[in-house]
Coordinates of C-alpha atoms in Angstrom, one line a residue:
Chain B
M22 CA -3.5 22.5 -59.0
V23 CA -4.6 23.0 -62.2
T24 CA -1.3 25.4 -63.0
D25 CA 0.6 22.6 -61.4
W26 CA 3.2 21.0 -64.2
S27 CA 2.6 18.0 -62.3
Y28 CA -0.5 17.8 -62.5
W29 CA -0.8 18.0 -66.1
A30 CA 2.0 15.3 -66.5
V31 CA -0.4 12.6 -64.3
Q32 CA -2.8 13.9 -66.6
T33 CA -0.3 12.5 -70.2
L34 CA 0.4 10.0 -68.4
N35 CA -2.6 8.7 -67.7
G36 CA -4.2 9.5 -71.7
L37 CA -0.6 7.9 -72.8
Q38 CA -1.3 4.9 -70.7
L39 CA -5.4 4.6 -71.9
S40 CA -4.2 4.8 -75.1
M41 CA -1.6 1.9 -75.2
L42 CA -4.4 -0.4 -73.9
L43 CA -6.2 0.8 -77.0
F44 CA -3.6 0.6 -79.0
L45 CA -3.0 -3.3 -77.9
L46 CA -7.0 -3.5 -78.5
S47 CA -7.1 -1.5 -81.8
V48 CA -4.3 -2.8 -83.5
G49 CA -5.6 -6.6 -84.1
L50 CA -8.7 -5.0 -85.2
T51 CA -7.6 -2.6 -87.6
V52 CA -5.4 -5.5 -90.1
I53 CA -7.6 -8.0 -89.3
F54 CA -10.4 -4.6 -90.9
G55 CA -8.3 -4.8 -94.2
L56 CA -6.4 -7.5 -94.4
L57 CA -9.5 -9.4 -94.4
H58 CA -12.2 -7.2 -95.1
F59 CA -13.7 -8.6 -91.4
V60 CA -15.5 -6.5 -88.8
N61 CA -15.1 -8.3 -85.7
L62 CA -17.1 -7.5 -83.0
A63 CA -16.4 -10.2 -81.2
H64 CA -12.8 -8.4 -80.7
G65 CA -13.8 -6.5 -77.3
A66 CA -15.1 -10.1 -76.0
L67 CA -11.7 -11.6 -76.7
Y68 CA -10.1 -9.4 -74.6
G69 CA -12.7 -9.6 -71.7
L70 CA -11.6 -13.3 -71.8
G71 CA -7.9 -12.8 -71.9
A72 CA -8.7 -11.0 -68.4
Y73 CA -10.4 -13.1 -67.3
I74 CA -7.7 -16.3 -68.0
G75 CA -5.1 -14.1 -66.5
I76 CA -7.2 -13.6 -63.3
S77 CA -7.4 -17.5 -63.2
A78 CA -3.5 -18.5 -64.2
A79 CA -2.7 -16.1 -61.7
A80 CA -5.0 -17.2 -58.9
A81 CA -3.6 -20.8 -59.8
T82 CA -0.1 -19.9 -60.0
G83 CA 0.2 -17.2 -57.7
S84 CA 2.0 -15.5 -59.9
Y85 CA 0.5 -12.5 -62.7
W86 CA 3.2 -13.4 -64.9
A87 CA 1.5 -17.1 -65.7
G88 CA -1.7 -15.0 -66.6
F89 CA 0.0 -12.6 -68.6
A90 CA 1.6 -15.6 -70.5
A91 CA -1.5 -18.1 -70.5
A92 CA -3.9 -15.4 -71.8
P93 CA -2.6 -14.1 -74.8
I94 CA -2.1 -18.5 -76.1
V95 CA -5.4 -19.2 -74.7
V96 CA -7.5 -16.2 -76.8
A97 CA -5.4 -17.2 -79.7
L98 CA -6.6 -20.8 -79.6
T99 CA -10.1 -19.7 -78.9
G100 CA -9.4 -17.1 -81.9
M101 CA -8.3 -19.8 -84.2
L102 CA -11.4 -21.7 -82.7
L103 CA -13.3 -18.8 -83.8
Y104 CA -11.9 -18.3 -87.1
L105 CA -12.0 -22.0 -88.6
G106 CA -15.5 -22.5 -87.2
L107 CA -17.2 -19.6 -87.7
M108 CA -15.8 -16.2 -89.1
K109 CA -13.8 -17.7 -92.3
R110 CA -17.7 -18.8 -94.2
M111 CA -18.2 -15.3 -93.1
R112 CA -15.6 -14.1 -95.2
Q113 CA -17.4 -13.0 -98.8
A114 CA -21.0 -12.5 -96.4
G115 CA -20.9 -8.6 -96.4
P116 CA -20.2 -6.1 -93.4
M117 CA -23.9 -6.5 -92.4
N118 CA -23.5 -10.7 -91.9
Q119 CA -20.5 -10.0 -90.0
V120 CA -21.6 -7.7 -87.7
L121 CA -24.4 -9.8 -86.9
V122 CA -22.4 -12.8 -86.2
T123 CA -19.5 -10.8 -84.2
L124 CA -23.3 -9.2 -82.0
G125 CA -24.2 -12.8 -81.5
L126 CA -20.9 -13.9 -80.1
I127 CA -20.7 -11.5 -77.8
F128 CA -24.0 -12.4 -76.4
V129 CA -22.8 -15.7 -76.3
F130 CA -19.2 -14.3 -75.1
V131 CA -21.1 -12.5 -72.2
D132 CA -23.0 -15.7 -70.8
V133 CA -20.2 -17.4 -70.6
F134 CA -18.4 -15.1 -68.7
R135 CA -21.2 -14.7 -65.9
L136 CA -21.5 -18.5 -66.0
I137 CA -17.7 -19.4 -65.4
W138 CA -16.7 -15.7 -63.0
G139 CA -20.0 -15.4 -61.8
D140 CA -22.0 -11.2 -62.2
L141 CA -19.6 -9.4 -59.3
A142 CA -16.3 -7.8 -61.0
I143 CA -13.3 -9.4 -59.7
G144 CA -9.5 -8.4 -59.9
T145 CA -5.8 -9.7 -59.4
A146 CA -3.2 -7.8 -58.2
A147 CA 0.1 -6.2 -59.6
P148 CA 2.9 -7.8 -59.3
A149 CA 5.1 -7.0 -56.8
I150 CA 8.3 -5.6 -59.2
F151 CA 5.8 -3.1 -59.8
S152 CA 3.4 -2.1 -57.2
G153 CA 4.7 0.6 -56.0
R154 CA 5.2 4.0 -57.2
S155 CA 7.9 5.6 -58.6
D156 CA 9.5 9.2 -59.3
V157 CA 8.9 9.6 -63.0
F158 CA 10.5 14.1 -63.6
G159 CA 9.2 14.8 -60.2
V160 CA 5.8 13.6 -60.6
V161 CA 4.5 9.8 -58.6
Y162 CA 2.7 7.5 -60.4
P163 CA 2.0 3.8 -60.3
T164 CA 4.7 1.7 -61.2
Y165 CA 2.2 -1.1 -63.1
R166 CA 1.6 1.9 -65.2
L167 CA 4.6 2.7 -66.3
F168 CA 5.1 -1.1 -67.0
I169 CA 1.3 -0.6 -69.0
I170 CA 3.1 2.2 -71.2
A171 CA 6.4 0.9 -71.6
L172 CA 4.5 -3.1 -73.0
G173 CA 2.3 -0.6 -75.8
A174 CA 5.7 1.5 -77.0
I175 CA 7.6 -2.0 -77.3
V176 CA 4.4 -3.6 -79.1
M177 CA 4.1 -0.7 -81.1
A178 CA 8.1 -0.2 -82.5
A179 CA 7.8 -4.8 -83.0
L180 CA 4.8 -4.6 -84.7
A181 CA 6.2 -1.2 -87.1
L182 CA 9.7 -3.2 -87.3
V183 CA 8.0 -6.5 -88.4
L184 CA 5.5 -4.5 -91.0
S185 CA 8.0 -2.5 -92.6
R186 CA 11.5 -4.7 -92.6
T187 CA 10.8 -8.2 -92.5
Q188 CA 9.1 -9.8 -95.8
L189 CA 6.6 -11.6 -93.5
G190 CA 5.5 -7.6 -92.8
A191 CA 6.0 -6.6 -97.2
M192 CA 3.2 -9.9 -97.7
I193 CA 0.9 -8.4 -95.0
R194 CA 1.4 -4.7 -96.4
A195 CA 0.7 -6.5 -100.1
G196 CA -2.1 -8.2 -99.0
V197 CA -4.1 -5.6 -96.9
D198 CA -3.5 -2.8 -100.4
N199 CA -4.1 -5.9 -103.3
D200 CA -5.5 -9.2 -101.9
Q201 CA -5.7 -10.5 -105.0
M202 CA -2.7 -9.8 -106.7
A203 CA -0.9 -10.2 -104.0
A204 CA -2.3 -13.9 -104.5
C205 CA -1.1 -13.9 -108.3
L206 CA 2.1 -13.3 -107.3
G207 CA 2.4 -16.2 -105.0
V208 CA 1.4 -14.8 -101.9
N209 CA -0.3 -18.0 -99.4
V210 CA -2.8 -14.6 -98.6
E211 CA -4.8 -17.2 -96.2
R212 CA -2.0 -18.0 -94.3
I213 CA -1.7 -14.5 -94.0
F214 CA -5.2 -13.7 -92.7
F215 CA -4.5 -16.7 -90.2
I216 CA -1.8 -16.2 -88.7
V217 CA -2.5 -12.2 -88.8
F218 CA -5.7 -13.3 -87.3
C219 CA -4.6 -15.0 -84.4
V220 CA -1.5 -12.1 -83.5
G221 CA -5.0 -9.8 -82.9
C222 CA -6.4 -11.9 -80.8
A223 CA -3.5 -12.8 -78.8
L224 CA -3.0 -9.3 -78.5
A225 CA -6.3 -8.6 -77.3
G226 CA -5.9 -11.2 -75.1
L227 CA -3.1 -9.4 -73.2
A228 CA -4.6 -5.8 -73.0
G229 CA -6.9 -7.8 -71.1
A230 CA -4.7 -10.1 -69.1
V231 CA -3.1 -6.1 -68.5
A232 CA -5.6 -4.4 -67.9
V233 CA -7.0 -6.0 -64.8
P234 CA -5.1 -4.4 -61.8
V235 CA -5.8 -0.9 -63.6
F236 CA -9.8 -1.9 -64.0
S237 CA -10.8 -5.6 -62.7
A238 CA -12.9 -7.4 -64.6
H239 CA -17.0 -7.7 -65.1
P240 CA -18.4 -10.0 -68.1
D241 CA -19.1 -6.6 -69.5
M242 CA -16.1 -5.2 -69.8
G243 CA -15.4 -6.0 -73.7
T244 CA -18.4 -4.7 -74.8
E245 CA -17.7 -1.2 -73.0
I246 CA -15.0 -1.0 -74.7
L247 CA -15.5 -2.4 -77.8
I248 CA -16.3 1.2 -78.5
S249 CA -14.3 2.9 -78.0
T250 CA -11.8 0.2 -79.7
L251 CA -14.1 1.1 -83.2
I252 CA -13.5 4.9 -83.3
V253 CA -10.0 4.2 -83.1
V254 CA -10.0 1.9 -85.7
V255 CA -12.2 4.0 -87.9
V256 CA -11.0 6.9 -87.2
G257 CA -7.6 5.8 -87.9
G258 CA -8.8 4.9 -90.6
M259 CA -8.4 1.0 -90.9
G260 CA -5.6 -1.7 -92.0
S261 CA -2.3 0.7 -91.2
L262 CA -0.7 0.6 -88.0
R263 CA 0.4 4.6 -88.4
G264 CA -3.7 4.8 -88.4
A265 CA -4.5 2.4 -85.2
V266 CA -1.5 4.6 -83.4
A267 CA -2.8 7.8 -84.3
G268 CA -6.1 6.5 -83.6
S269 CA -5.3 5.2 -80.2
F270 CA -4.0 8.8 -78.4
L271 CA -6.7 10.2 -80.1
V272 CA -8.9 9.3 -78.4
G273 CA -6.7 8.0 -75.6
F274 CA -5.8 11.5 -75.2
A275 CA -9.5 12.9 -75.9
Q276 CA -10.6 10.9 -73.0
T277 CA -7.5 12.3 -70.4
F278 CA -7.9 15.5 -71.3
G279 CA -11.7 15.9 -72.1
A280 CA -12.6 14.5 -68.4
V281 CA -10.2 17.6 -67.1
L282 CA -11.4 20.2 -69.3
V283 CA -14.3 20.2 -70.8
P284 CA -16.2 17.3 -68.1
E285 CA -19.7 18.6 -69.0
V286 CA -18.9 17.2 -72.7
A287 CA -16.4 14.9 -72.3
S288 CA -18.1 12.0 -72.5
L289 CA -19.5 13.5 -76.2
L290 CA -15.9 13.7 -77.6
I291 CA -15.5 11.0 -78.5
Y292 CA -18.1 10.3 -80.6
A293 CA -18.1 13.7 -82.1
L294 CA -14.5 12.8 -83.3
L295 CA -15.7 9.9 -84.8
A296 CA -19.0 11.9 -86.2
G297 CA -16.4 14.8 -87.4
V298 CA -13.2 12.0 -89.3
L299 CA -16.7 10.3 -91.0
V300 CA -18.4 13.8 -92.2
F301 CA -15.3 15.1 -93.3
R302 CA -12.5 11.8 -94.5
P303 CA -15.0 9.1 -94.5
T304 CA -12.2 6.5 -94.7
G305 CA -10.5 8.0 -91.5
L306 CA -7.3 10.0 -91.8
F307 CA -4.5 7.4 -92.7
P308 CA -6.3 4.9 -94.7
A309 CA -4.2 1.3 -95.9
R310 CA -5.8 1.8 -98.9
A311 CA -6.2 5.3 -101.1
Chain H
M8 CA -38.3 -4.0 -104.2
F9 CA -41.3 -4.2 -102.1
R10 CA -44.8 -6.3 -102.8
Q11 CA -47.6 -6.3 -100.5
S12 CA -48.0 -10.3 -101.9
L13 CA -51.4 -12.3 -100.5
L14 CA -48.7 -14.5 -98.2
K15 CA -47.5 -11.0 -96.2
T16 CA -50.9 -9.9 -96.1
I17 CA -52.7 -12.9 -94.2
V18 CA -49.5 -12.9 -91.7
I19 CA -49.8 -9.1 -90.2
L20 CA -53.2 -9.9 -90.6
A21 CA -53.3 -13.1 -88.4
L22 CA -50.5 -11.0 -86.3
L23 CA -52.4 -8.6 -85.6
G24 CA -56.0 -10.8 -85.2
G25 CA -54.2 -12.6 -82.9
G26 CA -52.4 -10.4 -80.7
V27 CA -56.5 -9.2 -80.5
V28 CA -57.9 -12.6 -79.5
Y29 CA -54.9 -13.2 -77.7
T30 CA -54.9 -10.1 -74.7
F31 CA -58.6 -10.4 -74.6
F32 CA -58.2 -14.3 -72.5
T33 CA -54.4 -13.5 -71.0
G34 CA -53.9 -12.1 -67.7
Y35 CA -52.3 -8.9 -66.6
F36 CA -48.6 -10.4 -67.7
G37 CA -49.4 -11.6 -70.5
K38 CA -51.4 -8.0 -71.9
E39 CA -48.2 -6.8 -70.8
L40 CA -45.7 -9.2 -73.2
V41 CA -48.8 -8.0 -76.0
I42 CA -48.1 -4.5 -75.7
E43 CA -43.8 -5.7 -75.3
A44 CA -44.2 -7.3 -78.5
A45 CA -45.7 -4.5 -80.4
T46 CA -44.1 -1.5 -79.3
L47 CA -40.2 -4.2 -80.8
A48 CA -42.3 -5.2 -83.8
I49 CA -42.9 -1.7 -84.7
L50 CA -39.3 -0.8 -84.2
A51 CA -38.4 -3.3 -86.1
I52 CA -40.3 -2.5 -89.2
S53 CA -38.9 0.9 -89.1
L54 CA -35.6 -0.5 -89.3
D55 CA -36.5 -3.0 -91.8
M56 CA -37.8 0.1 -93.5
V57 CA -34.2 1.8 -93.8
A58 CA -32.0 -1.9 -93.5
G59 CA -34.0 -3.8 -95.3
Y60 CA -34.9 -1.8 -98.1
G61 CA -33.0 0.8 -98.5
G62 CA -29.6 -1.4 -97.8
M63 CA -28.9 1.3 -94.6
I64 CA -27.5 -0.7 -91.7
S65 CA -28.4 1.5 -88.9
L66 CA -26.6 1.2 -84.7
C67 CA -28.5 3.8 -83.6
H68 CA -32.7 3.0 -83.8
G69 CA -33.0 2.0 -80.0
A70 CA -31.7 5.2 -79.5
I71 CA -34.5 6.8 -82.0
F72 CA -36.8 4.4 -79.9
G73 CA -35.3 5.6 -77.4
I74 CA -35.3 9.7 -78.0
G75 CA -39.5 9.3 -79.0
A76 CA -39.9 7.8 -75.4
Y77 CA -38.0 11.0 -73.5
T78 CA -39.2 13.3 -75.4
F79 CA -42.7 12.6 -74.8
A80 CA -41.5 11.8 -71.0
A81 CA -40.0 15.6 -70.6
L82 CA -42.6 17.2 -72.3
T83 CA -45.6 15.7 -70.0
V84 CA -43.5 15.7 -66.7
L85 CA -41.6 18.1 -66.9
F86 CA -42.8 21.3 -68.9
G87 CA -47.1 19.2 -67.9
V88 CA -47.8 19.0 -71.7
H89 CA -51.1 17.6 -72.9
P90 CA -50.0 14.1 -73.7
L91 CA -51.3 14.4 -77.7
L92 CA -49.4 17.3 -78.3
A93 CA -46.4 15.6 -76.4
F94 CA -47.5 12.2 -78.9
A95 CA -46.8 14.1 -82.3
A96 CA -43.7 16.3 -80.5
A97 CA -42.8 13.1 -80.0
I98 CA -42.3 11.8 -83.8
V99 CA -41.3 15.3 -85.0
A100 CA -38.5 15.0 -83.0
T101 CA -37.4 11.7 -83.6
A102 CA -38.1 12.0 -87.6
L103 CA -36.1 15.6 -87.1
F104 CA -32.9 13.3 -85.9
G105 CA -33.5 10.8 -88.1
A106 CA -33.3 12.9 -91.1
V107 CA -30.2 14.6 -89.9
V108 CA -28.3 11.7 -89.1
G109 CA -29.5 10.1 -92.8
A110 CA -28.4 13.1 -94.0
I111 CA -25.1 13.5 -92.4
T112 CA -24.2 9.7 -93.2
S113 CA -25.2 9.9 -96.1
R114 CA -21.7 9.5 -97.3
T115 CA -20.6 6.5 -95.5
H116 CA -21.6 3.1 -97.4
G117 CA -21.1 -0.6 -95.5
I118 CA -18.9 -0.4 -91.9
F119 CA -18.5 3.3 -92.4
F120 CA -22.2 3.9 -92.4
I121 CA -22.6 0.8 -89.4
M122 CA -20.4 3.5 -87.1
A123 CA -21.7 6.3 -88.0
T124 CA -25.3 5.8 -86.8
L125 CA -23.7 4.0 -84.1
A126 CA -21.8 7.4 -83.2
F127 CA -25.0 9.9 -83.2
G128 CA -26.8 7.0 -81.1
Q129 CA -24.3 6.9 -78.3
M130 CA -24.3 11.0 -78.4
A131 CA -27.8 10.7 -77.7
Y132 CA -27.7 8.2 -75.0
V133 CA -25.0 10.0 -73.7
T134 CA -26.2 13.6 -73.6
I135 CA -29.4 11.5 -72.1
F136 CA -27.3 9.8 -69.4
E137 CA -25.2 13.3 -68.1
S138 CA -28.5 15.5 -68.6
R139 CA -29.6 16.2 -65.2
T140 CA -32.8 18.2 -65.9
L141 CA -34.0 14.5 -67.8
G142 CA -32.8 12.7 -64.4
G143 CA -29.7 11.0 -65.9
D144 CA -28.8 8.4 -64.6
D145 CA -32.3 8.0 -63.0
G146 CA -34.5 8.5 -65.4
L147 CA -38.2 9.9 -65.1
A148 CA -40.8 8.3 -63.7
G149 CA -44.5 9.3 -63.8
V150 CA -44.9 9.1 -67.4
P151 CA -48.2 9.5 -68.3
R152 CA -50.7 8.0 -70.6
L153 CA -52.6 9.1 -73.5
D154 CA -55.8 10.1 -72.9
L155 CA -58.4 8.8 -75.2
S156 CA -61.2 9.4 -72.6
A157 CA -63.1 12.0 -75.4
I158 CA -63.6 8.9 -77.7
G159 CA -64.7 6.9 -75.1
I160 CA -61.1 4.7 -73.9
D161 CA -59.4 4.2 -70.9
L162 CA -55.2 3.3 -71.6
M163 CA -55.1 3.4 -68.1
N164 CA -56.8 -0.6 -68.2
S165 CA -54.5 -3.1 -69.7
T166 CA -56.1 -4.4 -72.4
N167 CA -57.3 -1.3 -73.7
F168 CA -53.5 0.1 -73.6
A169 CA -52.7 -3.7 -75.2
L170 CA -55.3 -2.8 -78.2
F171 CA -54.0 0.1 -78.9
A172 CA -50.5 -0.6 -79.5
I173 CA -51.7 -3.1 -81.3
A174 CA -53.3 -0.7 -82.9
A175 CA -49.6 1.1 -83.5
L176 CA -48.5 -1.3 -84.5
A177 CA -51.5 -1.9 -87.7
L178 CA -50.9 1.6 -88.5
V179 CA -46.9 1.9 -89.1
Y180 CA -47.1 -1.2 -91.3
V181 CA -49.5 -0.1 -93.2
I182 CA -47.3 4.1 -93.3
A183 CA -44.1 1.5 -93.9
A184 CA -46.0 -0.6 -96.6
F185 CA -47.4 2.0 -98.7
V186 CA -44.4 4.3 -98.1
L187 CA -42.6 0.7 -100.3
R188 CA -44.8 0.9 -102.4
S189 CA -44.7 4.3 -103.7
G190 CA -42.1 6.2 -106.0
F191 CA -39.8 7.2 -103.6
G192 CA -39.8 3.4 -101.7
R193 CA -38.9 3.0 -105.5
T194 CA -36.1 5.1 -105.9
L195 CA -34.9 3.7 -102.3
V196 CA -34.5 0.2 -103.5
G197 CA -32.9 1.4 -106.5
I198 CA -30.5 3.6 -104.9
H199 CA -29.3 0.3 -102.8
V200 CA -29.1 -1.7 -105.3
N201 CA -27.3 0.2 -107.4
E202 CA -26.0 4.1 -106.2
A203 CA -24.1 5.4 -109.0
R204 CA -26.6 4.7 -111.4
M205 CA -29.1 6.2 -109.5
K206 CA -26.8 9.6 -109.5
A207 CA -25.9 9.4 -112.9
V208 CA -29.8 9.0 -113.4
G209 CA -30.3 12.4 -112.3
L210 CA -31.2 11.8 -108.5
T211 CA -30.0 14.0 -105.1
V212 CA -29.3 10.8 -103.7
W213 CA -28.8 12.4 -100.0
H214 CA -32.2 13.6 -100.1
Y215 CA -33.5 10.3 -100.5
K216 CA -31.4 8.5 -97.7
A217 CA -32.2 12.0 -95.5
A218 CA -35.8 11.2 -95.5
A219 CA -36.2 7.6 -95.8
F220 CA -34.4 8.1 -92.6
G221 CA -36.8 10.5 -91.4
I222 CA -39.4 8.7 -91.8
S223 CA -38.1 5.1 -90.6
G224 CA -37.4 7.9 -87.2
A225 CA -41.1 8.9 -86.9
L226 CA -42.0 5.5 -87.4
A227 CA -39.7 4.3 -84.7
G228 CA -40.0 7.8 -82.3
L229 CA -43.8 6.5 -82.2
G230 CA -42.7 3.5 -81.1
G231 CA -40.7 5.1 -78.1
A232 CA -43.5 7.0 -77.4
I233 CA -45.8 3.9 -76.2
A234 CA -43.0 2.5 -74.6
A235 CA -42.3 5.0 -72.8
Q236 CA -46.5 5.5 -71.6
Q237 CA -46.5 1.6 -71.0
T238 CA -43.9 1.6 -68.4
M239 CA -44.7 4.6 -67.1
F240 CA -41.2 5.4 -67.0
V241 CA -37.9 6.2 -69.1
S242 CA -34.0 5.5 -68.1
P243 CA -30.8 6.1 -69.9
E244 CA -31.1 2.0 -71.0
L245 CA -32.9 2.1 -73.5
L246 CA -30.5 3.9 -75.9
V247 CA -27.9 2.1 -75.2
W248 CA -25.4 0.7 -78.6
M249 CA -27.2 -3.0 -77.4
V250 CA -30.8 -2.0 -77.8
S251 CA -29.9 -1.4 -81.6
G252 CA -27.7 -4.4 -82.1
T253 CA -30.6 -6.6 -80.2
V254 CA -33.5 -4.9 -82.6
L255 CA -31.0 -5.8 -85.7
M256 CA -31.2 -9.3 -84.6
V257 CA -35.0 -9.2 -84.7
V258 CA -35.2 -8.0 -87.7
I259 CA -33.0 -10.6 -89.3
F260 CA -34.0 -12.9 -86.9
G261 CA -37.5 -12.6 -88.3
G262 CA -36.2 -11.9 -92.0
I263 CA -34.9 -8.6 -93.3
G264 CA -36.2 -6.7 -96.1
T265 CA -39.9 -8.8 -95.6
L266 CA -41.2 -5.6 -93.8
V267 CA -43.6 -9.0 -92.5
G268 CA -41.0 -11.0 -90.9
P269 CA -39.1 -8.3 -88.7
A270 CA -43.0 -8.0 -87.2
V271 CA -43.0 -11.7 -86.8
G272 CA -39.7 -12.0 -85.7
A273 CA -40.6 -9.3 -82.7
V274 CA -43.4 -11.7 -81.4
V275 CA -41.0 -14.7 -81.3
W276 CA -38.3 -13.1 -79.7
V277 CA -40.1 -11.6 -76.7
F278 CA -42.5 -14.8 -76.0
L279 CA -39.4 -16.9 -76.5
K280 CA -37.5 -14.8 -74.3
H281 CA -40.0 -14.7 -71.6
E282 CA -40.6 -18.4 -71.9
I283 CA -36.9 -19.5 -71.7
S284 CA -36.0 -16.5 -68.8
S285 CA -38.5 -18.5 -66.9
I286 CA -36.3 -21.6 -67.3
T287 CA -32.3 -20.2 -67.4
V288 CA -30.9 -17.1 -66.7
H289 CA -28.8 -17.5 -70.0
W290 CA -31.2 -15.7 -72.6
H291 CA -28.4 -13.7 -74.4
M292 CA -26.2 -17.0 -74.7
I293 CA -29.6 -18.6 -76.9
A294 CA -30.4 -15.8 -78.6
G295 CA -27.0 -15.0 -79.1
A296 CA -26.5 -18.5 -80.8
V297 CA -29.7 -18.6 -82.4
L298 CA -28.3 -15.2 -84.5
I299 CA -25.7 -17.0 -85.6
I300 CA -27.6 -20.1 -86.6
T301 CA -30.0 -18.1 -88.7
I302 CA -26.5 -15.8 -90.4
V303 CA -24.9 -19.4 -90.9
A304 CA -28.7 -21.0 -92.8
G305 CA -28.4 -18.1 -94.9
G306 CA -29.6 -15.2 -93.5
R307 CA -33.4 -15.1 -94.2
G308 CA -35.0 -15.5 -91.1
L309 CA -38.4 -17.3 -90.3
Y310 CA -40.7 -15.7 -92.0
G311 CA -37.8 -14.8 -94.6
Q312 CA -37.4 -18.3 -95.5
I313 CA -41.0 -19.2 -95.8
E314 CA -41.4 -16.0 -97.8
Y315 CA -38.8 -18.1 -100.1
M316 CA -39.4 -21.5 -100.1
I317 CA -42.9 -20.7 -101.3
E318 CA -41.9 -18.3 -104.4
N319 CA -39.4 -20.7 -104.9
R320 CA -41.9 -23.9 -105.2
R321 CA -44.1 -21.3 -107.3
A322 CA -41.4 -20.4 -109.8
K323 CA -40.6 -24.1 -111.2
Q324 CA -44.5 -25.0 -111.2
K325 CA -44.2 -21.7 -114.2
Q326 CA -41.3 -23.0 -115.4
P327 CA -43.2 -26.1 -118.5
D328 CA -44.6 -22.6 -119.2
E329 CA -41.8 -20.3 -119.5
T330 CA -40.3 -23.1 -122.2
N331 CA -43.3 -23.0 -124.5
V332 CA -41.9 -18.9 -124.8
S333 CA -40.0 -18.7 -128.4
P334 CA -36.2 -19.7 -128.2
L335 CA -35.4 -16.0 -129.4
A336 CA -37.4 -14.5 -126.1
Q337 CA -35.5 -16.5 -124.0
E338 CA -32.2 -15.6 -125.3
R339 CA -33.1 -12.0 -125.2
E340 CA -34.0 -12.5 -121.7
T341 CA -30.7 -14.0 -120.2
H342 CA -29.1 -11.8 -121.6
A343 CA -31.0 -9.0 -120.2

């Protein structure tokens, strides 16, 4: 089995799928880190919220796509409220206070999930057109997982395009590089911050809704994926799209292939990766600011 | 800088004395709460040493606490080591773990430091979780308590064990205060305030960081070994990163950088949790809200706010005297 190439092809697709999910989550977080210097531990909880909104919207309308559309919008709105109510005033408070306030938010979110959706894991079915299996280069693979990979690739390409080719992208890059200088040159840095924050939240919500048919939702799901997401962000280097891409692939493939090749130490692998990167390159592989 | 002020002495003595009195008048469950509060206070004080004074916000202190508990449990249960020896070994093991983490992470700052400590804590958690020898997911049961019958104390009696935990808390506080008051402690605060300047003065900064983390780790490990004896059972849940997060919450709630505050925070936390849990299952939501309010209100915490108000008033009372100082001296002061 191990020498069979289709086995490795399936593992590669699994790795890709996990990487894409991590990318959707971490890209918002990394740009929020880089641009706002804000440590948002509640990002994982927003992913959980996206999953639950996706389930509820799908259950109410009977269509998966309602959840797919509703989750990013509702999560972005929630993020907006959090930003205006709490995070804006924490901007200058230093990383420790931000870590703590958003840690407090995690506790609140997890209990809100319990209160509304209960303790048990719930899920929703994949949409009908993606529910079967597909043949990719002679390998049979669930179509829905291919959809996740494709969605991740599309978002990745769109973000790369926006960041490198549009004026908004140029303003974001300027803000990450030197926010004070950007402000002096007439860029409304506050508004850019706000837009980026909302888009980051929307992507986290989208990731949640997309993950549900594969992983099903439970109250602690956000807390569990948070660590992997943070590792992606720190390993990749804060604030850069390239870092988020590299980090997602590194962590996604380390987790997938670690479990296959070295099951004894698989779960240690990503932490060792994080520790190693922090020791030898304390600012990550591709930091936005040298 | 740390100063053992009169207020600190009064509050910590009141806390310890109150604990002793409460232990004698409460039932079995109350004593369990006293022990839980004492071990949490030990952990919170050890974290405040590095976080409040050294500026090293650790997200692995829960894991260090767990390593202390596991070292004690594994040595006694699996290898039949004498509990007293295992107790010492637990402290040594956590001191070493702390020192190694402190040394490796000494170059990182801010969020990177937090993430690095998180990584090491999670490594310890995963290692224990996956270790079949250590019971994996199921943990280890049948952990013995220290045998102090030689000096006529039976720790299987819950009153005695509660008093033992309070005594340990007192010892930990004294050690922490002693360390922070020494030249070493002053240097640690100096590194926190201005690391570049301390380097320029000729200090090998990482030595101090590693040593501080080692001492803090030893204290946390001591707390962990006591916690293992209280429940006579250890499970990997002790090491999960949310425990470290909770301890950080306790430190903030009581007052970071005050040493007494975290102990006050731990006691209030444990009893509040017990009271609120008897009314609603949503203790975490309330805890989260309390934390957010504490930070937004200025982040001084329960004890920290009181200390700040008292010292502020004292400073105001002193002001009339200071106006008598010659204008030159005043000017020199403002320029300093």
